[in-house]
Short mmCIF file of C-alpha atoms and ligand atoms in Angstrom, two decimals:
data_model
loop_
_atom_site.label_atom_id
_atom_site.label_comp_id
_atom_site.label_asym_id
_atom_site.label_seq_id
_atom_site.Cartn_x
_atom_site.Cartn_y
_atom_site.Cartn_z
CA UNK X 14 1.57 18.78 19.47
CA UNK X 15 1.55 21.61 16.90
CA UNK X 16 -1.42 24.04 16.83
CA UNK X 17 -2.54 22.52 13.56
CA UNK X 18 -1.45 18.89 13.85
CA UNK X 19 -0.31 17.05 10.74
CA UNK X 20 -2.04 13.68 10.29
CA UNK X 21 0.09 11.50 8.02
CA UNK X 22 -1.83 8.72 6.26
CA UNK X 23 0.60 6.17 4.77
CA UNK X 24 -1.24 4.45 1.91
CA UNK X 25 -4.33 5.53 -0.01
CA UNK X 26 -5.98 2.12 -0.39
CA UNK X 27 -9.09 0.92 1.43
CA UNK X 28 -8.02 2.05 4.90
CA UNK X 29 -6.12 5.15 3.77
CA UNK X 30 -8.86 6.50 1.48
CA UNK X 31 -11.76 5.84 3.88
CA UNK X 32 -9.80 7.27 6.83
CA UNK X 33 -8.83 10.42 4.93
CA UNK X 34 -12.38 10.84 3.57
CA UNK X 35 -13.80 10.78 7.07
CA UNK X 36 -11.07 12.97 8.55
CA UNK X 37 -11.54 15.64 5.86
CA UNK X 38 -15.27 15.59 6.61
CA UNK X 39 -14.90 15.79 10.39
CA UNK X 40 -11.86 18.04 10.77
CA UNK X 41 -11.91 21.56 9.34
CA UNK X 42 -8.75 22.75 7.56
CA UNK X 43 -7.89 24.83 10.59
CA UNK X 44 -8.09 21.79 12.91
CA UNK X 45 -5.57 19.56 11.12
CA UNK X 46 -3.56 19.10 7.95
CA UNK X 47 -4.15 15.67 6.41
CA UNK X 48 -1.35 14.31 4.23
CA UNK X 49 -1.90 11.12 2.20
CA UNK X 50 1.12 9.37 0.66
CA UNK X 51 0.69 6.57 -1.89
CA UNK X 52 2.82 5.43 -4.86
CA UNK X 53 -0.37 5.39 -6.95
CA UNK X 54 -2.58 8.44 -7.58
CA UNK X 55 -5.64 6.29 -6.92
CA UNK X 56 -7.24 3.82 -4.55
CA UNK X 57 -7.91 0.41 -6.12
CA UNK X 58 -11.20 -1.34 -5.37
CA UNK X 59 -9.59 -4.79 -5.44
CA UNK X 60 -12.78 -6.90 -5.31
CA UNK X 61 -13.60 -5.60 -8.81
CA UNK X 62 -10.22 -6.59 -10.29
CA UNK X 63 -11.44 -10.02 -11.50
CA UNK X 64 -14.35 -8.32 -13.31
CA UNK X 65 -11.97 -5.71 -14.74
CA UNK X 66 -9.73 -8.53 -16.01
CA UNK X 67 -12.75 -10.24 -17.57
CA UNK X 68 -13.88 -7.01 -19.23
CA UNK X 69 -17.19 -6.68 -17.34
CA UNK X 70 -16.04 -3.40 -15.79
CA UNK X 71 -13.82 -0.73 -17.34
CA UNK X 72 -10.47 -0.84 -15.43
CA UNK X 73 -10.51 2.95 -14.92
CA UNK X 74 -13.78 2.57 -13.03
CA UNK X 75 -12.34 0.24 -10.39
CA UNK X 76 -9.91 2.90 -9.23
CA UNK X 77 -10.80 6.05 -7.30
CA UNK X 78 -8.65 9.14 -7.97
CA UNK X 79 -7.21 10.39 -4.68
CA UNK X 80 -6.82 14.06 -5.66
CA UNK X 81 -10.41 14.37 -6.82
CA UNK X 82 -11.86 12.50 -3.84
CA UNK X 83 -9.70 14.16 -1.20
CA UNK X 84 -9.68 17.86 -2.16
CA UNK X 85 -9.01 18.94 1.41
CA UNK X 86 -6.00 16.67 1.87
CA UNK X 87 -2.46 17.05 0.59
CA UNK X 88 -1.82 14.05 -1.66
CA UNK X 89 1.79 13.03 -2.30
CA UNK X 90 2.41 10.46 -5.02
CA UNK X 91 5.32 8.48 -3.67
CA UNK X 92 6.26 5.76 -1.20
CA UNK X 93 7.06 6.04 2.47
CA UNK X 94 10.28 4.05 2.65
CA UNK X 95 10.61 4.12 6.44
CA UNK X 96 9.83 6.19 9.49
CA UNK X 97 10.93 6.98 13.02
CA UNK X 98 7.85 7.44 15.13
CA UNK X 99 10.08 8.38 18.07
CA UNK X 100 11.08 11.44 16.04
CA UNK X 101 7.72 11.69 14.24
CA UNK X 102 9.48 11.73 10.87
CA UNK X 103 8.79 9.71 7.74
CA UNK X 104 11.04 9.29 4.71
CA UNK X 105 9.19 9.77 1.44
CA UNK X 106 10.45 8.74 -2.01
CA UNK X 107 8.32 10.69 -4.52
CA UNK X 108 7.74 9.12 -7.95
CA UNK X 109 10.38 11.48 -9.22
CA UNK X 110 13.05 13.58 -7.52
CA UNK X 111 14.93 13.43 -4.25
CA UNK X 112 13.76 11.55 -1.19
CA UNK X 113 12.60 13.90 1.58
CA UNK X 114 11.65 13.84 5.24
CA UNK X 115 8.13 14.63 6.39
CA UNK X 116 7.32 15.61 9.98
CA UNK X 117 3.97 14.66 11.42
CA UNK X 118 2.05 14.60 14.69
CA UNK X 119 -0.37 11.70 14.16
CA UNK X 120 0.41 8.61 12.10
CA UNK X 121 -2.09 6.39 10.30
CA UNK X 122 -0.25 3.35 8.93
CA UNK X 123 -2.32 1.87 6.06
CA UNK X 124 0.20 0.60 3.51
CA UNK X 125 -1.58 -2.77 3.11
CA UNK X 126 0.05 -6.00 1.99
CA UNK X 127 2.09 -7.44 -0.86
CA UNK X 128 2.02 -10.85 -2.53
CA UNK X 129 3.45 -13.60 -0.32
CA UNK X 130 5.74 -15.55 -2.58
CA UNK X 131 7.96 -18.58 -1.96
CA UNK X 132 11.48 -19.22 -3.25
CA UNK X 133 10.24 -21.41 -6.11
CA UNK X 134 12.70 -21.65 -9.01
CA UNK X 135 11.44 -19.67 -12.02
CA UNK X 136 8.48 -18.07 -10.21
CA UNK X 137 9.89 -14.54 -10.14
CA UNK X 138 10.83 -14.74 -13.85
CA UNK X 139 7.57 -16.19 -15.17
CA UNK X 140 4.82 -15.44 -12.67
CA UNK X 141 2.54 -12.46 -12.29
CA UNK X 142 0.47 -11.40 -9.27
CA UNK X 143 -3.14 -10.28 -9.15
CA UNK X 144 -3.33 -7.37 -6.76
CA UNK X 145 -3.39 -4.24 -8.86
CA UNK X 146 -5.17 -2.80 -11.87
CA UNK X 147 -2.06 -3.06 -14.08
CA UNK X 148 -1.92 -6.80 -13.48
CA UNK X 149 -5.66 -7.12 -14.23
CA UNK X 150 -5.30 -5.24 -17.56
CA UNK X 151 -2.18 -7.19 -18.43
CA UNK X 152 -3.86 -10.54 -17.80
CA UNK X 153 -6.91 -9.66 -19.86
CA UNK X 154 -4.72 -8.73 -22.84
CA UNK X 155 -2.42 -11.65 -22.24
CA UNK X 156 -5.16 -14.31 -22.11
CA UNK X 157 -6.81 -12.95 -25.26
CA UNK X 158 -3.42 -12.71 -26.99
CA UNK X 159 -2.83 -16.38 -26.14
CA UNK X 160 -6.09 -17.23 -27.93
CA UNK X 161 -4.85 -15.25 -30.95
CA UNK X 162 -1.52 -17.09 -30.82
CA UNK X 163 -3.18 -20.52 -30.52
CA UNK X 164 -5.59 -19.77 -33.34
CA UNK X 165 -2.80 -18.62 -35.67
CA UNK X 166 -0.52 -21.63 -35.47
CA UNK X 167 -0.69 -25.26 -36.56
CA UNK X 168 2.02 -26.29 -34.12
CA UNK X 169 0.19 -28.43 -31.51
CA UNK X 170 2.83 -27.78 -28.84
CA UNK X 171 2.68 -24.01 -29.22
CA UNK X 172 -1.10 -24.18 -29.22
CA UNK X 173 -1.26 -26.37 -26.10
CA UNK X 174 1.17 -24.11 -24.23
CA UNK X 175 -0.72 -20.97 -25.22
CA UNK X 176 -4.02 -22.45 -24.08
CA UNK X 177 -2.74 -23.66 -20.70
CA UNK X 178 -3.45 -21.18 -17.92
CA UNK X 179 -2.06 -21.94 -14.46
CA UNK X 180 -3.16 -20.19 -11.26
CA UNK X 181 -1.58 -20.87 -7.88
CA UNK X 182 -3.64 -20.15 -4.75
CA UNK X 183 -7.32 -20.86 -4.09
CA UNK X 184 -8.40 -17.94 -1.90
CA UNK X 185 -11.18 -15.66 -3.20
CA UNK X 186 -8.81 -13.47 -5.21
CA UNK X 187 -7.34 -16.50 -7.00
CA UNK X 188 -10.61 -18.35 -7.53
CA UNK X 189 -12.41 -15.25 -8.83
CA UNK X 190 -9.60 -14.33 -11.22
CA UNK X 191 -9.34 -17.96 -12.42
CA UNK X 192 -13.11 -18.35 -12.98
CA UNK X 193 -13.72 -14.89 -14.49
CA UNK X 194 -10.86 -15.15 -17.00
CA UNK X 195 -11.89 -18.68 -18.03
CA UNK X 196 -15.44 -17.45 -18.56
CA UNK X 197 -14.17 -14.62 -20.77
CA UNK X 198 -11.88 -16.96 -22.78
CA UNK X 199 -14.73 -19.48 -23.21
CA UNK X 200 -17.03 -16.75 -24.57
CA UNK X 201 -14.30 -15.48 -26.92
CA UNK X 202 -13.59 -18.95 -28.33
CA UNK X 203 -17.29 -19.80 -28.77
CA UNK X 204 -17.96 -16.56 -30.67
CA UNK X 205 -14.79 -15.52 -32.49
CA UNK X 206 -12.28 -18.37 -32.76
CA UNK X 207 -13.73 -21.03 -35.11
CA UNK X 208 -10.34 -22.77 -35.29
CA UNK X 209 -10.31 -23.31 -31.51
CA UNK X 210 -12.56 -25.35 -29.26
CA UNK X 211 -13.17 -24.65 -25.58
CA UNK X 212 -12.05 -28.24 -24.97
CA UNK X 213 -8.57 -27.18 -26.16
CA UNK X 214 -8.19 -24.94 -23.10
CA UNK X 215 -6.51 -26.23 -19.95
CA UNK X 216 -7.20 -24.10 -16.87
CA UNK X 217 -5.34 -25.38 -13.80
CA UNK X 218 -5.83 -24.12 -10.24
CA UNK X 219 -3.13 -25.34 -7.87
CA UNK X 220 -3.90 -25.19 -4.14
CA UNK X 221 -1.59 -26.46 -1.38
CA UNK X 222 -4.42 -27.08 1.08
CA UNK X 223 -7.15 -29.70 0.86
CA UNK X 224 -9.79 -27.08 0.02
CA UNK X 225 -10.28 -23.73 -1.69
CA UNK X 226 -12.09 -20.59 -0.45
CA UNK X 227 -11.31 -20.79 3.29
CA UNK X 228 -13.73 -17.84 3.76
CA UNK X 229 -16.81 -20.08 3.24
CA UNK X 230 -17.92 -23.41 4.77
CA UNK X 231 -16.45 -26.62 3.44
CA UNK X 232 -19.67 -27.65 1.64
CA UNK X 233 -19.68 -24.36 -0.31
CA UNK X 234 -15.99 -24.75 -1.16
CA UNK X 235 -16.63 -28.33 -2.32
CA UNK X 236 -19.58 -27.12 -4.43
CA UNK X 237 -17.33 -24.51 -6.04
CA UNK X 238 -14.73 -27.15 -6.95
CA UNK X 239 -17.50 -29.28 -8.47
CA UNK X 240 -18.82 -26.31 -10.40
CA UNK X 241 -15.39 -25.38 -11.80
CA UNK X 242 -14.63 -29.01 -12.64
CA UNK X 243 -17.94 -29.27 -14.51
CA UNK X 244 -16.73 -26.37 -16.66
CA UNK X 245 -13.69 -28.48 -17.59
CA UNK X 246 -11.33 -26.67 -15.23
CA UNK X 247 -8.66 -28.62 -13.42
CA UNK X 248 -8.55 -27.98 -9.64
CA UNK X 249 -5.59 -29.64 -7.92
CA UNK X 250 -5.96 -29.71 -4.14
CA UNK X 251 -3.10 -30.70 -1.80
CA UNK X 252 -0.71 -29.76 -4.61
CA UNK X 253 2.15 -27.27 -4.71
CA UNK X 254 4.01 -25.52 -7.49
CA UNK X 255 7.58 -26.89 -7.42
CA UNK X 256 9.33 -25.03 -10.23
CA UNK X 257 8.97 -23.25 -13.55
CA UNK X 258 11.61 -23.78 -16.22
CA UNK X 259 12.94 -21.31 -18.78
CA UNK X 260 10.48 -22.70 -21.34
CA UNK X 261 7.60 -22.13 -18.91
CA UNK X 262 7.30 -25.78 -18.01
CA UNK X 263 5.38 -25.87 -14.74
CA UNK X 264 6.26 -28.72 -12.35
CA UNK X 265 3.78 -29.66 -9.64
CA UNK X 266 4.23 -31.67 -6.42
CA UNK X 267 1.81 -34.35 -7.72
CA UNK X 268 4.45 -35.27 -10.31
CA UNK X 269 2.69 -33.62 -13.24
CA UNK X 270 4.44 -31.11 -15.47
CA UNK X 271 3.25 -29.15 -18.48
CA UNK X 272 4.12 -26.07 -20.51
CA UNK X 273 1.99 -23.03 -19.69
CA UNK X 274 2.37 -19.51 -21.08
CA UNK X 275 0.41 -18.15 -18.13
CA UNK X 276 1.34 -18.43 -14.47
CA UNK X 277 -0.64 -16.32 -12.01
CA UNK X 278 0.38 -16.30 -8.34
CA UNK X 279 -2.47 -15.60 -5.92
CA UNK X 280 -1.25 -17.65 -2.96
CA UNK X 281 -1.78 -15.14 -0.19
CA UNK X 282 -0.37 -11.88 1.02
CA UNK X 283 2.01 -10.62 3.70
CA UNK X 284 2.20 -7.24 5.45
CA UNK X 285 4.01 -4.47 3.59
CA UNK X 286 7.77 -5.19 4.05
CA UNK X 287 8.39 -1.43 4.43
CA UNK X 288 7.29 -1.88 8.06
CA UNK X 289 10.72 -3.37 8.78
CA UNK X 290 12.14 0.15 8.25
CA UNK X 291 10.00 1.63 11.01
CA UNK X 292 10.16 1.60 14.81
CA UNK X 293 6.56 0.40 15.10
CA UNK X 294 6.05 -2.83 17.14
CA UNK X 295 5.56 -5.83 14.81
CA UNK X 296 4.32 -9.34 15.58
CA UNK X 297 5.92 -12.59 14.36
CA UNK X 298 4.06 -12.26 11.03
CA UNK X 299 5.38 -8.74 10.46
CA UNK X 300 2.06 -7.01 11.25
CA UNK X 301 1.77 -3.83 13.32
CA UNK X 302 0.60 -4.77 16.83
CA UNK X 303 -2.58 -2.84 17.61
CA UNK X 304 -4.88 -2.28 20.55
CA UNK X 305 -8.63 -2.87 19.99
CA UNK X 306 -8.91 0.92 19.55
CA UNK X 307 -6.62 0.56 16.45
CA UNK X 308 -3.87 2.46 18.26
CA UNK X 309 -0.44 0.98 17.77
CA UNK X 310 0.57 -0.75 21.01
CA UNK X 311 2.33 1.69 23.32
CA UNK X 312 2.04 4.62 20.86
CA UNK X 313 -1.19 6.58 21.46
CA UNK X 314 -0.68 8.87 18.45
CA UNK X 315 0.07 6.09 15.94
CA UNK X 316 -2.77 4.10 14.39
CA UNK X 317 -2.94 1.17 11.99
CA UNK X 318 -5.63 -0.93 10.29
CA UNK X 319 -6.26 -3.22 7.35
CA UNK X 320 -4.08 -5.95 5.91
CA UNK X 321 -0.92 -4.88 7.75
CA UNK X 322 -2.44 -4.60 11.23
CA UNK X 323 -2.81 -7.25 13.95
CA UNK X 324 -6.09 -6.01 15.46
CA UNK X 325 -7.60 -8.10 18.29
CA UNK X 326 -10.88 -9.62 17.16
CA UNK X 327 -13.15 -8.83 20.12
CA UNK X 328 -15.96 -10.96 18.67
CA UNK X 329 -13.80 -14.05 19.26
CA UNK X 330 -13.13 -13.44 22.98
CA UNK X 331 -9.66 -13.20 24.44
CA UNK X 332 -7.96 -16.12 22.68
CA UNK X 333 -5.55 -13.87 20.78
CA UNK X 334 -7.50 -14.01 17.49
CA UNK X 335 -6.98 -11.06 15.17
CA UNK X 336 -9.23 -9.71 12.44
CA UNK X 337 -8.77 -11.25 8.98
CA UNK X 338 -7.12 -9.27 6.19
CA UNK X 339 -10.13 -8.38 4.05
CA UNK X 340 -12.05 -5.40 2.73
CA UNK X 341 -14.92 -5.95 5.12
CA UNK X 342 -12.71 -5.21 8.12
CA UNK X 343 -10.55 -2.64 6.30
CA UNK X 344 -13.45 -0.33 5.49
CA UNK X 345 -15.03 -0.57 8.95
CA UNK X 346 -11.71 -0.21 10.74
CA UNK X 347 -10.95 2.90 8.68
CA UNK X 348 -14.17 4.57 9.84
CA UNK X 349 -13.56 3.62 13.48
CA UNK X 350 -9.95 4.75 13.19
CA UNK X 351 -10.87 8.16 11.78
CA UNK X 352 -13.51 8.68 14.48
CA UNK X 353 -10.97 7.69 17.15
CA UNK X 354 -8.38 10.14 15.79
CA UNK X 355 -10.99 12.91 16.00
CA UNK X 356 -11.95 11.85 19.55
CA UNK X 357 -8.36 11.85 20.79
CA UNK X 358 -7.63 15.23 19.14
CA UNK X 359 -10.55 16.52 21.22
CA UNK X 360 -9.07 14.93 24.34
CA UNK X 361 -11.72 12.19 24.49
CA UNK X 362 -11.31 8.40 24.83
CA UNK X 363 -11.13 6.23 21.68
CA UNK X 364 -13.67 3.42 21.18
CA UNK X 365 -12.63 -0.21 20.54
CA UNK X 366 -13.25 -1.72 17.09
CA UNK X 367 -15.63 -4.65 16.94
CA UNK X 368 -17.27 -6.28 13.93
CA UNK X 369 -18.56 -9.82 13.42
CA UNK X 370 -17.50 -11.20 10.07
CA UNK X 371 -20.57 -11.15 7.80
CA UNK X 372 -19.37 -13.68 5.23
CA UNK X 373 -18.09 -13.74 1.66
CA UNK X 374 -19.36 -13.26 -1.86
CA UNK X 375 -17.41 -14.35 -4.94
CA UNK X 376 -18.17 -14.23 -8.63
CA UNK X 377 -17.22 -17.19 -10.80
CA UNK X 378 -17.91 -15.60 -14.18
CA UNK X 379 -20.95 -13.94 -15.75
CA UNK X 380 -24.15 -15.00 -13.89
CA UNK X 381 -22.22 -17.47 -11.72
CA UNK X 382 -21.15 -17.11 -8.11
CA UNK X 383 -20.96 -18.44 -4.58
CA UNK X 384 -21.88 -16.59 -1.39
CA UNK X 385 -22.24 -17.16 2.31
CA UNK X 386 -23.53 -14.15 4.18
CA UNK X 387 -24.78 -14.24 7.80
CA UNK X 388 -25.08 -18.02 7.45
CA UNK X 389 -27.21 -17.83 4.27
CA UNK X 390 -25.66 -19.91 1.50
CA UNK X 391 -26.26 -18.99 -2.13
CA UNK X 392 -25.04 -20.59 -5.34
CA UNK X 393 -25.10 -19.66 -9.01
CA UNK X 394 -27.10 -16.64 -10.22
CA UNK X 395 -28.42 -15.41 -6.81
CA UNK X 396 -24.87 -15.45 -5.41
CA UNK X 397 -23.54 -13.61 -8.44
CA UNK X 398 -26.31 -11.01 -8.15
CA UNK X 399 -25.56 -10.56 -4.47
CA UNK X 400 -21.85 -10.16 -5.28
CA UNK X 401 -22.63 -7.36 -7.70
CA UNK X 402 -25.13 -5.50 -5.53
CA UNK X 403 -22.90 -5.79 -2.47
CA UNK X 404 -19.79 -4.50 -4.21
CA UNK X 405 -21.48 -1.68 -6.07
CA UNK X 406 -22.87 -0.51 -2.74
CA UNK X 407 -19.33 -0.61 -1.32
CA UNK X 408 -17.22 0.91 -4.08
CA UNK X 409 -16.32 4.42 -2.88
CA UNK X 410 -17.95 7.56 -4.39
CA UNK X 411 -21.20 8.00 -6.30
CA UNK X 412 -19.19 8.63 -9.46
CA UNK X 413 -17.64 5.12 -9.39
CA UNK X 414 -20.94 3.43 -8.49
CA UNK X 415 -22.64 5.14 -11.45
CA UNK X 416 -19.85 4.25 -13.87
CA UNK X 417 -19.74 0.59 -12.81
CA UNK X 418 -23.54 0.29 -13.17
CA UNK X 419 -23.28 1.94 -16.61
CA UNK X 420 -20.62 -0.65 -17.61
CA UNK X 421 -22.90 -3.50 -16.56
CA UNK X 422 -25.93 -1.98 -18.32
CA UNK X 423 -23.96 -1.55 -21.56
CA UNK X 424 -22.86 -5.18 -21.32
CA UNK X 425 -26.52 -6.24 -21.29
CA UNK X 426 -27.15 -4.39 -24.57
CA UNK X 427 -24.08 -5.35 -26.57
CA UNK X 428 -21.95 -8.42 -27.10
CA UNK X 429 -19.08 -8.94 -24.73
CA UNK X 430 -15.92 -7.03 -25.75
CA UNK X 431 -13.15 -9.60 -26.16
CA UNK X 432 -10.30 -7.97 -28.00
CA UNK X 433 -6.68 -8.02 -26.93
CA UNK X 434 -5.00 -4.62 -26.94
CA UNK X 435 -1.62 -6.31 -27.05
CA UNK X 436 0.18 -3.09 -27.99
CA UNK X 437 -0.54 -1.79 -24.51
CA UNK X 438 2.05 -4.24 -23.19
CA UNK X 439 4.77 -2.73 -25.37
CA UNK X 440 3.58 0.54 -26.91
CA UNK X 441 7.00 1.80 -28.10
CA UNK X 442 7.99 -1.30 -30.03
CA UNK X 443 6.67 -0.19 -33.43
CA UNK X 444 8.06 3.34 -33.11
CA UNK X 445 11.47 2.10 -31.93
CA UNK X 446 11.61 -0.29 -34.89
CA UNK X 447 10.60 2.52 -37.30
CA UNK X 448 13.09 4.98 -35.80
CA UNK X 449 15.87 2.42 -35.94
CA UNK X 450 15.10 1.20 -39.45
CA UNK X 451 17.40 3.71 -41.25
CA UNK X 452 16.90 3.81 -45.05
CA UNK X 453 13.62 2.74 -46.54
CA UNK X 454 13.66 -0.95 -47.33
CA UNK X 455 16.26 -1.76 -44.73
CA UNK X 456 15.17 -4.22 -42.09
CA UNK X 457 15.08 -2.79 -38.56
CA UNK X 458 17.44 -4.32 -36.01
CA UNK X 459 15.79 -6.86 -33.74
CA UNK X 460 14.34 -5.22 -30.63
CA UNK X 461 16.24 -5.67 -27.37
CA UNK X 462 15.17 -8.76 -25.47
CA UNK X 463 13.25 -6.73 -22.87
CA UNK X 464 11.27 -5.03 -25.66
CA UNK X 465 10.48 -8.15 -27.64
CA UNK X 466 6.97 -9.55 -27.62
CA UNK X 467 7.10 -13.10 -26.44
CA UNK X 468 4.98 -16.16 -26.48
CA UNK X 469 6.75 -17.09 -23.28
CA UNK X 470 5.96 -16.43 -19.64
CA UNK X 471 3.09 -14.35 -18.38
CA UNK X 472 5.45 -11.61 -17.31
CA UNK X 473 6.49 -11.07 -20.93
CA UNK X 474 3.75 -12.10 -23.28
CA UNK X 475 1.51 -9.56 -24.93
C1 FAD E 521 -8.14 -9.52 -6.42
C2 FAD E 521 -8.60 -9.24 -5.03
C3 FAD E 521 -9.95 -9.43 -4.71
C4 FAD E 521 -10.39 -9.17 -3.41
N1 FAD E 521 -11.71 -9.38 -3.14
C5 FAD E 521 -12.15 -9.15 -1.88
C6 FAD E 521 -13.51 -9.39 -1.55
O1 FAD E 521 -14.30 -9.79 -2.40
N2 FAD E 521 -13.91 -9.16 -0.27
C7 FAD E 521 -13.04 -8.72 0.70
O2 FAD E 521 -13.46 -8.52 1.85
N3 FAD E 521 -11.74 -8.48 0.42
C8 FAD E 521 -11.27 -8.69 -0.84
N4 FAD E 521 -9.95 -8.47 -1.13
C9 FAD E 521 -9.02 -8.02 -0.06
C10 FAD E 521 -9.11 -6.52 0.16
O3 FAD E 521 -9.01 -5.85 -1.07
C11 FAD E 521 -7.99 -6.07 1.12
O4 FAD E 521 -8.15 -6.76 2.33
C12 FAD E 521 -8.05 -4.57 1.36
O5 FAD E 521 -7.72 -3.89 0.18
C13 FAD E 521 -7.06 -4.16 2.46
O6 FAD E 521 -7.06 -2.77 2.60
P1 FAD E 521 -5.70 -1.99 2.99
O7 FAD E 521 -6.04 -0.55 3.04
O8 FAD E 521 -5.09 -2.62 4.18
O9 FAD E 521 -4.72 -2.29 1.79
P2 FAD E 521 -4.84 -1.77 0.28
O10 FAD E 521 -6.24 -1.54 -0.10
O11 FAD E 521 -4.04 -2.75 -0.53
O12 FAD E 521 -4.10 -0.37 0.31
C14 FAD E 521 -2.72 -0.24 0.57
C15 FAD E 521 -2.25 1.03 -0.13
O13 FAD E 521 -0.95 1.34 0.32
C16 FAD E 521 -0.18 1.77 -0.77
N5 FAD E 521 1.24 1.56 -0.44
C17 FAD E 521 1.96 0.44 -0.60
N6 FAD E 521 3.23 0.66 -0.19
C18 FAD E 521 3.28 1.93 0.24
C19 FAD E 521 4.32 2.74 0.77
N7 FAD E 521 5.55 2.26 0.96
N8 FAD E 521 4.05 4.03 1.08
C20 FAD E 521 2.78 4.52 0.90
N9 FAD E 521 1.77 3.80 0.40
C21 FAD E 521 2.01 2.51 0.08
C22 FAD E 521 -0.68 0.92 -1.92
O14 FAD E 521 -0.39 1.54 -3.17
C23 FAD E 521 -2.17 0.89 -1.63
O15 FAD E 521 -2.86 1.93 -2.26
C24 FAD E 521 -9.47 -8.72 -2.42
C25 FAD E 521 -8.12 -8.54 -2.75
C26 FAD E 521 -7.69 -8.79 -4.04
C27 FAD E 521 -6.23 -8.59 -4.37
#
C-alpha cells in the first residue's frame, strides 16, 4: 500500500457522506487522501423529500453540499462507471470532459440504489420517480400546475385528468409522498381555488401487496389505509399497474382504467446497476456481498454499506438475513465502516456491525403521521411530531438542522406557500420563442415537442 493510501468513496449519499465525514475527522491529511466521487455536488437527505415536495421545507435545505462539508476530502463531481478492484482502478466519468482512471488503495462502495421498475408499457414515457430533489421540486410544481389547469378549463375531461394523481408503491417513500402532496393540494384548493372542490381530486395509491408500509405492524398499516381513505384517497391493495397509454390512461389489474396527468413510481429500489461493471462479488439481487465487518467478501481492502450492500443482520441470528435498505442502517453502517477502515489502516482488527432495527416514522401531511419505534405505536399528531424531531436530529450538519427548523418556524407564522413555479420546468421556452420570433408582430414558430409545455404525462407537464 502507498505511504499515503488513497481511500476512494464511491457515492456521496448517506453512507458516502457519513463515512467521509468520519474519515476526515479521524485521519490526518498525512495519513490518507480521501476522494469522494458522486454525480451530484450534494448529499440528499431523502426522508425530507416528501416535505420538500409539499413545501414544508425549502428543497435546498434537504441537500448537504459535499465540498463545504468535506473540506479535507477531494470531491469529484462525476460517476464511477466501473472498476477493477484486482487492479485497484476505477473509471470516472466527470460531469464534463473525458473519462479518466483513478487509482486507489482502499475502496468504499456506497453508490446506493435506483428505482426498481418493471417493463410496463408506457411507464418509462409517463412516469416519474421519487428519489431525488429534482423529482421532489418537479412534483410540487407539477401538482400545483395541475390545479391551475383544472381551475382554468370548463372541459370536464381535462379537469378530471388534471386532478387525478396516481402513485404506484406503498412503502414509506410512496405513502409519504402521496399523503404530503395530497395535503398540500387540499390546502391550496381550500384557500385559493374557489372554482375547485377537494372532492374533485382523485388520489390513487396502487399497491401490489395486500398491505402498505411493510416497515410497521399490520394494525398500523391498516390504520394508515383507513386514515387515507377517510381523507377521500383511494388505496388499491392487491392491485398492479398494467399499462399507461399515450393519452395517460392508466390501466390497473383490477380492471379499472382512468386518465391521470400524474404517475409517480415508488415501487421499490434495486442496487446501483453500475455494480455489474465491477469485479466485486454480487448476490442474486445484485448487491455487494459483505462480511459483518462491512468488508466485501474476500477483499479485505474493499468495503460496502447501505442500499447496495448485502450485510448479514447479526441481530437475526445465522439464518442468512441481511440488513434492510434504509437510512437507519445506512448511517450507522457508515460510522462503523469508517471506524473499521481506520482500525485496519492501523493494523488492528475490524469490528462487526450490529444494530437492532428501531422502527419507522412517517409523515402523512401537516400534523399527521404514523410511527412505530421500539414497539411504541403512535398515530396522528404525536407520530408527526416524532417524525420531525427524529429527522431534524438526523439530518447532517448544524447548518441544515438550523435551516430546516427555520423553515418550520416560518411556516407557523405565515400561510402555506402554494404557488407553482412552472417556468422552472422549462426556463428557456419564453426566450427561445422571443429569439425565434423574427419581426415584431410575427408569430413565433411552435416550440419543438421536447420544449413544449404539456398537460400530458408527469414527465412532461409543468
Ligand atoms: C423519498 C424517500 C424517503 C425515505 N425515507 C426514509 C425514512 O424515513 N427512513 C429511513 O430509514 N429511510 C428512508 N429512505 C431510505 C434511505 O434514504 C436510503 O436507505 C439511504 O439513502 C441509503 O443510503 P445510501 O448511501 O446507500 O444511498 P444514497 O443515500 O441514495 O446515496 C447514494 C449516492 O451515490 C451516488 N451515486 C449513484 N451512482 C453513482 C455512481 N455511478 N458513481 C458515484 N456515485 C454514484 C448518488 O448520487 C447518491 O448520492 C427514504 C428514501 C426515499 C427515496
